[in-house]
mmCIF file of C-alpha atoms and ligand atoms in Angstrom:
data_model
loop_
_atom_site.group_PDB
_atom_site.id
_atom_site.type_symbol
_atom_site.label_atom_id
_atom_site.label_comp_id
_atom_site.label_asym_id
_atom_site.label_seq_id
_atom_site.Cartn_x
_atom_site.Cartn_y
_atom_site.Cartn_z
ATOM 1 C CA UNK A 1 -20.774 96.849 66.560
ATOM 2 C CA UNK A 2 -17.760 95.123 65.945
ATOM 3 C CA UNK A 3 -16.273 92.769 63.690
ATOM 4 C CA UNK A 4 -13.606 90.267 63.392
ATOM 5 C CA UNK A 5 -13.357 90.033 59.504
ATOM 6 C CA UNK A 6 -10.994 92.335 58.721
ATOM 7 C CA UNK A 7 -11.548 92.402 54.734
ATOM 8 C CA UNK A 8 -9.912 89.766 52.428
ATOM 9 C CA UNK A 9 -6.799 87.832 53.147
ATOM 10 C CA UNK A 10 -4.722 89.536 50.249
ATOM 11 C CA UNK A 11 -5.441 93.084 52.216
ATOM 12 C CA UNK A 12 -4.133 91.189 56.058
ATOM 13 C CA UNK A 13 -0.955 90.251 54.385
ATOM 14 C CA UNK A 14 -2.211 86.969 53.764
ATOM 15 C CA UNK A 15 -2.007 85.032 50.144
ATOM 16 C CA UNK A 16 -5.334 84.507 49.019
ATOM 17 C CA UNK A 17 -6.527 80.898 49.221
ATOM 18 C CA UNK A 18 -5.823 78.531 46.062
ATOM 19 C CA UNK A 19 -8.318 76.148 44.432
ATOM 20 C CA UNK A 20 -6.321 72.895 44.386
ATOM 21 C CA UNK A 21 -6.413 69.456 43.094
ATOM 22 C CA UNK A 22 -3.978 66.263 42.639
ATOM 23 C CA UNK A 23 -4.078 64.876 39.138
ATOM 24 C CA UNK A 24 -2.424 62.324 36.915
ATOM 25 C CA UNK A 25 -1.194 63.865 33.873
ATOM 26 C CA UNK A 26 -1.481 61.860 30.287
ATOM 27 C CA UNK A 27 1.035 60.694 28.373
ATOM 28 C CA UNK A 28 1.451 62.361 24.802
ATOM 29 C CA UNK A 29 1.030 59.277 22.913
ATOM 30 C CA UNK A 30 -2.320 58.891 25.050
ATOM 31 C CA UNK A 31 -3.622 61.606 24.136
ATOM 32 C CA UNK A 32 -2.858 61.504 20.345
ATOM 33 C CA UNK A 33 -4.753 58.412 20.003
ATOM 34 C CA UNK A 34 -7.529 59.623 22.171
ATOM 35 C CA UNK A 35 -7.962 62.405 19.735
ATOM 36 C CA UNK A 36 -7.846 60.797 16.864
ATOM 37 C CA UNK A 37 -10.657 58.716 18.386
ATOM 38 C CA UNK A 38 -12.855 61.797 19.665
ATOM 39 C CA UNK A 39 -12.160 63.503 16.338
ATOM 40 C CA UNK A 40 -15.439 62.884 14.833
ATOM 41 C CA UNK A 41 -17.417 63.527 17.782
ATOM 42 C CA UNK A 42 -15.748 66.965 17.818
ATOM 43 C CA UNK A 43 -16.479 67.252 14.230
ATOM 44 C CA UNK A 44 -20.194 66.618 14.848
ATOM 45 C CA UNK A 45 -20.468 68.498 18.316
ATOM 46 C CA UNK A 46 -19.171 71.649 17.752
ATOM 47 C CA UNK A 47 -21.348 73.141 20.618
ATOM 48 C CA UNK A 48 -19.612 71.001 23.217
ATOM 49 C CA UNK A 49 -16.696 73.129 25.352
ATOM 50 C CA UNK A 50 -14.044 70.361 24.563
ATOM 51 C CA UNK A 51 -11.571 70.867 26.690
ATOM 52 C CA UNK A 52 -8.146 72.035 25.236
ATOM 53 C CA UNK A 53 -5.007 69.627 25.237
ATOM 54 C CA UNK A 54 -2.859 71.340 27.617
ATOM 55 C CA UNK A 55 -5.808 70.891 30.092
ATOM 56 C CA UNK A 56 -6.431 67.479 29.875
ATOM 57 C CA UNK A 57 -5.780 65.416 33.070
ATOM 58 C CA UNK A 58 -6.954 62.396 35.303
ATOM 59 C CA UNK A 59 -7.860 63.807 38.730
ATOM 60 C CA UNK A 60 -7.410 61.941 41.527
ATOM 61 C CA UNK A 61 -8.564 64.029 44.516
ATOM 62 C CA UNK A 62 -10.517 67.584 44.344
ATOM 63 C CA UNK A 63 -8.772 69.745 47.228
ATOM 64 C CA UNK A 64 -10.808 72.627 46.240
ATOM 65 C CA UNK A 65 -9.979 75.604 48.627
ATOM 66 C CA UNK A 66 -6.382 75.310 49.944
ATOM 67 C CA UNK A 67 -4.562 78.188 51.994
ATOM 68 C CA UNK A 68 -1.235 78.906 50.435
ATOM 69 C CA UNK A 69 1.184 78.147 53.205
ATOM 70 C CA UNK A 70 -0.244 74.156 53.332
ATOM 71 C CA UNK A 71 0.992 73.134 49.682
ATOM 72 C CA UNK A 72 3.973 72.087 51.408
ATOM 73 C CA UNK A 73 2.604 70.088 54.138
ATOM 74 C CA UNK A 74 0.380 68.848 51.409
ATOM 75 C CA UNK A 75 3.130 67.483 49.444
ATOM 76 C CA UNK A 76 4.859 65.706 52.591
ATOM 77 C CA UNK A 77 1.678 64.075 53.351
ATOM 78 C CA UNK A 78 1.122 62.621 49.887
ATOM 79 C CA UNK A 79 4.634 61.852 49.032
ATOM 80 C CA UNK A 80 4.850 58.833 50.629
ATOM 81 C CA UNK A 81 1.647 57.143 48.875
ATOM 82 C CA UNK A 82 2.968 58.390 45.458
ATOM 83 C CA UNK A 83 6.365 56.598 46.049
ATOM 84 C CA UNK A 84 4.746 53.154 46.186
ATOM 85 C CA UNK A 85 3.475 53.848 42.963
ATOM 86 C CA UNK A 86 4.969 52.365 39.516
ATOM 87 C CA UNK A 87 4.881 54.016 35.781
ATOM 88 C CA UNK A 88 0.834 52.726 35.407
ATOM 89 C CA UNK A 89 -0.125 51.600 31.996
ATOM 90 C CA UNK A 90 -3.445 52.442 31.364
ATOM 91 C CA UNK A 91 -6.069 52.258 28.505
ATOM 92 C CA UNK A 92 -9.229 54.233 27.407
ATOM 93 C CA UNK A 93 -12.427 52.462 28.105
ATOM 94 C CA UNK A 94 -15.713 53.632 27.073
ATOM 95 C CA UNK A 95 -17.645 57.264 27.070
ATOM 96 C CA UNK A 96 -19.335 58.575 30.224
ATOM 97 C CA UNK A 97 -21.534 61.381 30.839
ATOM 98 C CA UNK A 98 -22.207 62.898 34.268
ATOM 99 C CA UNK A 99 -24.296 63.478 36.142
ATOM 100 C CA UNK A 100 -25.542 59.954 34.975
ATOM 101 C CA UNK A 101 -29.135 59.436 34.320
ATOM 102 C CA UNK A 102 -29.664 63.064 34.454
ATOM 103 C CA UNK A 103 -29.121 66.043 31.666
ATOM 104 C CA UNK A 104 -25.290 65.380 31.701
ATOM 105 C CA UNK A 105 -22.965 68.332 31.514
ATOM 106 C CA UNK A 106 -19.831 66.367 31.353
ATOM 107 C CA UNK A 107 -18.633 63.867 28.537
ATOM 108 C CA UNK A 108 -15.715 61.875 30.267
ATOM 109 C CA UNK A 109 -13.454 58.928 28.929
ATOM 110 C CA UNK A 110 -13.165 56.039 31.319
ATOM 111 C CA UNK A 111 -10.262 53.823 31.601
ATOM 112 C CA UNK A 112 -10.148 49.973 31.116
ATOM 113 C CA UNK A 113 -6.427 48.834 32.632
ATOM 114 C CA UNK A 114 -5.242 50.935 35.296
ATOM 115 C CA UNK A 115 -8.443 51.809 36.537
ATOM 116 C CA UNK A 116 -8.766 49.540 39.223
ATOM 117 C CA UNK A 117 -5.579 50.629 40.635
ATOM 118 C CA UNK A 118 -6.095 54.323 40.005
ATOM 119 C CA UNK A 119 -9.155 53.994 41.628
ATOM 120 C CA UNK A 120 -7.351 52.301 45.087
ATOM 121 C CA UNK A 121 -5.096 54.947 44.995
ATOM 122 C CA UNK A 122 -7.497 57.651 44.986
ATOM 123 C CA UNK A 123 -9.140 56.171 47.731
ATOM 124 C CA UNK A 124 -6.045 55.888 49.262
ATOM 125 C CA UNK A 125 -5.532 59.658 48.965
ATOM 126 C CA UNK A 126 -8.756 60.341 50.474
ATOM 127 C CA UNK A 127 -8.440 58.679 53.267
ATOM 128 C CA UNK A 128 -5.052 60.319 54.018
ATOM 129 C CA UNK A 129 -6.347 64.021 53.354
ATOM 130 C CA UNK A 130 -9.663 63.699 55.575
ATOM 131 C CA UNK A 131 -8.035 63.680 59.265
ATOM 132 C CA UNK A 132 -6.202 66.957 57.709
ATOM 133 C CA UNK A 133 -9.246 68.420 56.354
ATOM 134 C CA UNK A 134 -10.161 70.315 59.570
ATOM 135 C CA UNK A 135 -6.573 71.259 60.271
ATOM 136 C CA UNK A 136 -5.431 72.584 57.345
ATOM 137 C CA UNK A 137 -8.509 73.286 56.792
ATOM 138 C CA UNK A 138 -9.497 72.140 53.555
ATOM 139 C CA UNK A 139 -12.927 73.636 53.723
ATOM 140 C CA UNK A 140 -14.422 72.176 50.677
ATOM 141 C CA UNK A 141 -12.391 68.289 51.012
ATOM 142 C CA UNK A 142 -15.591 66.058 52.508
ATOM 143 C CA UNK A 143 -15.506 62.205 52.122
ATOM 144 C CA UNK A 144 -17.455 61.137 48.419
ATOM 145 C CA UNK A 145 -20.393 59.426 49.028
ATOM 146 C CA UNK A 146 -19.568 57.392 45.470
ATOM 147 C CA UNK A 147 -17.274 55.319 44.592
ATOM 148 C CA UNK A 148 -14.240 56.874 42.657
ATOM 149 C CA UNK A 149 -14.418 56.447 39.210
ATOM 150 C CA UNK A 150 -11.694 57.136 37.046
ATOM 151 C CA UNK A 151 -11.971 59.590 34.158
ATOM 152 C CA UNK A 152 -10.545 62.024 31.739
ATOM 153 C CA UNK A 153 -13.024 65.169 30.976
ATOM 154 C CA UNK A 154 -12.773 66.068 27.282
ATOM 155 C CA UNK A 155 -15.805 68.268 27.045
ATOM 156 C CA UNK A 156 -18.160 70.501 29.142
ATOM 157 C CA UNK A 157 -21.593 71.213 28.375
ATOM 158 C CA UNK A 158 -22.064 74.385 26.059
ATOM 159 C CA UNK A 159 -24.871 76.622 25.828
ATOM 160 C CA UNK A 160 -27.172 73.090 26.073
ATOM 161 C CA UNK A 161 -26.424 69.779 27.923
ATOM 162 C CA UNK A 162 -24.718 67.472 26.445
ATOM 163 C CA UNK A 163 -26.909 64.583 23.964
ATOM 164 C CA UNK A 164 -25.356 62.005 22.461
ATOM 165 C CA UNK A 165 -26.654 59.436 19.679
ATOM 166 C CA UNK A 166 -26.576 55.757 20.378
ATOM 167 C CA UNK A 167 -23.649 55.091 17.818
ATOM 168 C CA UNK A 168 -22.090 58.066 19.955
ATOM 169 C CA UNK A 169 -22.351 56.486 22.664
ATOM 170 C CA UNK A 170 -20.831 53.611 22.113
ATOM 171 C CA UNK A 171 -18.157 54.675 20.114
ATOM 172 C CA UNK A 172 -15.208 52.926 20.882
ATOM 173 C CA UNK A 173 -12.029 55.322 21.721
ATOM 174 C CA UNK A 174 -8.575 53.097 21.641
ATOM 175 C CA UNK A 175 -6.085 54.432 23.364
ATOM 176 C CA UNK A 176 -3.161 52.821 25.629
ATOM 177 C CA UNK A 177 0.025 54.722 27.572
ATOM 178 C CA UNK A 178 2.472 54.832 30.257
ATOM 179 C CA UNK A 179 1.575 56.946 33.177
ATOM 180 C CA UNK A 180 4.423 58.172 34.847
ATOM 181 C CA UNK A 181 3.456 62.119 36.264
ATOM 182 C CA UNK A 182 0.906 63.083 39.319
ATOM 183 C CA UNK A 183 0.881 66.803 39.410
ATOM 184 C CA UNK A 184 -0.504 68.880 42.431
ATOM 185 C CA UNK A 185 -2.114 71.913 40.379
ATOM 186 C CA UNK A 186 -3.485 75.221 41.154
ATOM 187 C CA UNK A 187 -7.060 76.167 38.923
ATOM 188 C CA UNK A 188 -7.917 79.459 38.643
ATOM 189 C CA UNK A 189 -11.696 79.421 36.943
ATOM 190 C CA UNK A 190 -11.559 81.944 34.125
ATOM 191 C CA UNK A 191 -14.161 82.538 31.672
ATOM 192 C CA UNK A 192 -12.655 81.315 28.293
ATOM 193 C CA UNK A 193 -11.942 77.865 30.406
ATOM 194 C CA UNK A 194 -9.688 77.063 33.691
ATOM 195 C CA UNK A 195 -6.599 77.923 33.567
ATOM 196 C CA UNK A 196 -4.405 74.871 35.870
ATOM 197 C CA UNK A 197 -0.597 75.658 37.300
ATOM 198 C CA UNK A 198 1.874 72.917 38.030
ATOM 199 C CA UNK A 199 2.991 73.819 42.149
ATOM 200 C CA UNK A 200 4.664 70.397 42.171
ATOM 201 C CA UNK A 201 4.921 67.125 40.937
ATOM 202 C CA UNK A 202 6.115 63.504 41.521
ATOM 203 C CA UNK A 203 7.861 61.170 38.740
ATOM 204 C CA UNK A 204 6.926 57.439 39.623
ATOM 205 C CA UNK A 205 9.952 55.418 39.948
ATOM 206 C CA UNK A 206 10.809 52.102 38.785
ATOM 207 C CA UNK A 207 9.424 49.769 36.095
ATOM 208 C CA UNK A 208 5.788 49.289 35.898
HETATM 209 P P1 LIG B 1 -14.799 74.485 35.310
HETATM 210 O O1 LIG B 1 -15.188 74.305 36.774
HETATM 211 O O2 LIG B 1 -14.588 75.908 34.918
HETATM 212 O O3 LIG B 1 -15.700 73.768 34.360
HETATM 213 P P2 LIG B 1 -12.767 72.493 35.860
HETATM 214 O O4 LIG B 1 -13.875 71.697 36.491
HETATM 215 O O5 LIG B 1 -11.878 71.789 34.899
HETATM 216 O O6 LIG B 1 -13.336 73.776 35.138
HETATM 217 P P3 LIG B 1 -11.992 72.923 38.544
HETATM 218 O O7 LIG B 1 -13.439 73.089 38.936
HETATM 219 O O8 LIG B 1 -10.993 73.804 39.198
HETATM 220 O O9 LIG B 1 -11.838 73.108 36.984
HETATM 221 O O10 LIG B 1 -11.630 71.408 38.793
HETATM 222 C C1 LIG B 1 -10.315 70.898 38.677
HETATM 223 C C2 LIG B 1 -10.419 69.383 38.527
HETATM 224 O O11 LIG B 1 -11.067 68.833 39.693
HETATM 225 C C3 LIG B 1 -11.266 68.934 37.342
HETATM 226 O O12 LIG B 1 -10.762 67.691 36.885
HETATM 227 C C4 LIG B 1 -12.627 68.725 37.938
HETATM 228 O O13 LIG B 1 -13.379 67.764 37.214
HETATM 229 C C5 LIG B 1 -12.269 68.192 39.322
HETATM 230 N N1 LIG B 1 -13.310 68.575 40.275
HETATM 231 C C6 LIG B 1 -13.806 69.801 40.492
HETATM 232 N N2 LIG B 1 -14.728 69.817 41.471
HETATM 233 C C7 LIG B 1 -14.830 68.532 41.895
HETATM 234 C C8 LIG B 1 -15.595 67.877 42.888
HETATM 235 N N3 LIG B 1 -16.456 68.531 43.647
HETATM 236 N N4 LIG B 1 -15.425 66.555 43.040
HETATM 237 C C9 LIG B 1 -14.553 65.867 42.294
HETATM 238 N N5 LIG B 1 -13.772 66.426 41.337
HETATM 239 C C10 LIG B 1 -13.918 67.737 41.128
HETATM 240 MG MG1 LIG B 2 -15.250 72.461 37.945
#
């Protein structure tokens, strides 16, 4: 019998495949204020997997599995859209757990201002990643049957899903900033949390 897989592509000479996505990244004062705000749910929800500063991030398309060599061509593709884009102010809006209607894993903060626009932009991205998608090929990239909606993550479910109170739920988080960063990142999965790399980025030009 024979076969063509000829073991993994780290042993053919080959980089193993990354884990990608394209996210915004937060401004400081952003995320100060946002954790002032999520301070007592912290205090009260010690259970939760909150997830760590440095990690915190709005993404705007999940790439998933991406061979090494087609960062680059990744980057010229998605250049273009990102220079049309101005410094976005943006504002926290209200607490969201996913899956919705279901034991929710995920507690995410939504946005009020900028979310309209961050959401046509990630649309925008989509729809110039899927005729790469085979190509590339992006195995795991496949059109979203929802509508984007734009979140930050700030905790995972721990060893039980995530419950929150009424009052919890409706807490309101203030927080307002200046986004002015999307960052193509690598994630390796780890244990103790995900651990993202920077491969490149793009400043937004111009005033918002
Ligand atoms: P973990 O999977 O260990 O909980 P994580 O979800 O933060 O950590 P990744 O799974 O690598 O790490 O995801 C990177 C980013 O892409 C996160 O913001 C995550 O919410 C988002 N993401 C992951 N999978 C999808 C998906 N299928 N659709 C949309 N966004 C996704
Ligand atoms: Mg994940």
């Amino acid at each position: 019998m024979s076969s063509v897989w000829s073991g993994p592509a780290e042993h053919r000479g080959e980089k193993a495949p990354l884990r990608t996505f394209l996210a915004l990244e937060l401004p400081s004062d952003f995320i100060d204020e946002m954790e002032r705000g999520l301070a007592p749910l912290k205090a009260a929800h010690e259970d939760f997997r909150w997830t760590p500063r440095t990690n915190l991030h709005l993404t705007l398309a999940f790439l998933g599995t991406t061979p090494v060599p087609a960062v680059d061509q990744l980057r010229e593709v998605l250049l273009p859209l990102l220079r049309e884009v101005k410094p976005m102010p943006i504002a926290a809006e209200g607490l969201h757990l996913f899956p919705p209607r279901r034991p929710a894993s995920v507690l995410a903060l939504g946005l009020g201002a900028g979310g309209a626009d961050i959401s046509r932009l990630a649309t925008a991205i989509e729809e110039a990643l899927l005729p790469l998608a085979q190509a590339v090929p992006l195995p795991d990239f496949r059109p979203s049957h929802r509508p984007f909606v734009p979140h930050i993550t700030v905790a995972r479910s721990g060893r039980f899903y995530i419950v929150l109170s009424p009052e919890e739920r409706h807490l309101r988080i203030s927080a307002q900033g200046i986004v002015t960063r999307c960052t193509f990142f690598s994630s390796v999965l780890q244990r103790g949390g995900p651990v993202y790399t920077p491969l490149w980025w793009w400043d937004f030009l111009g005033k918002q």
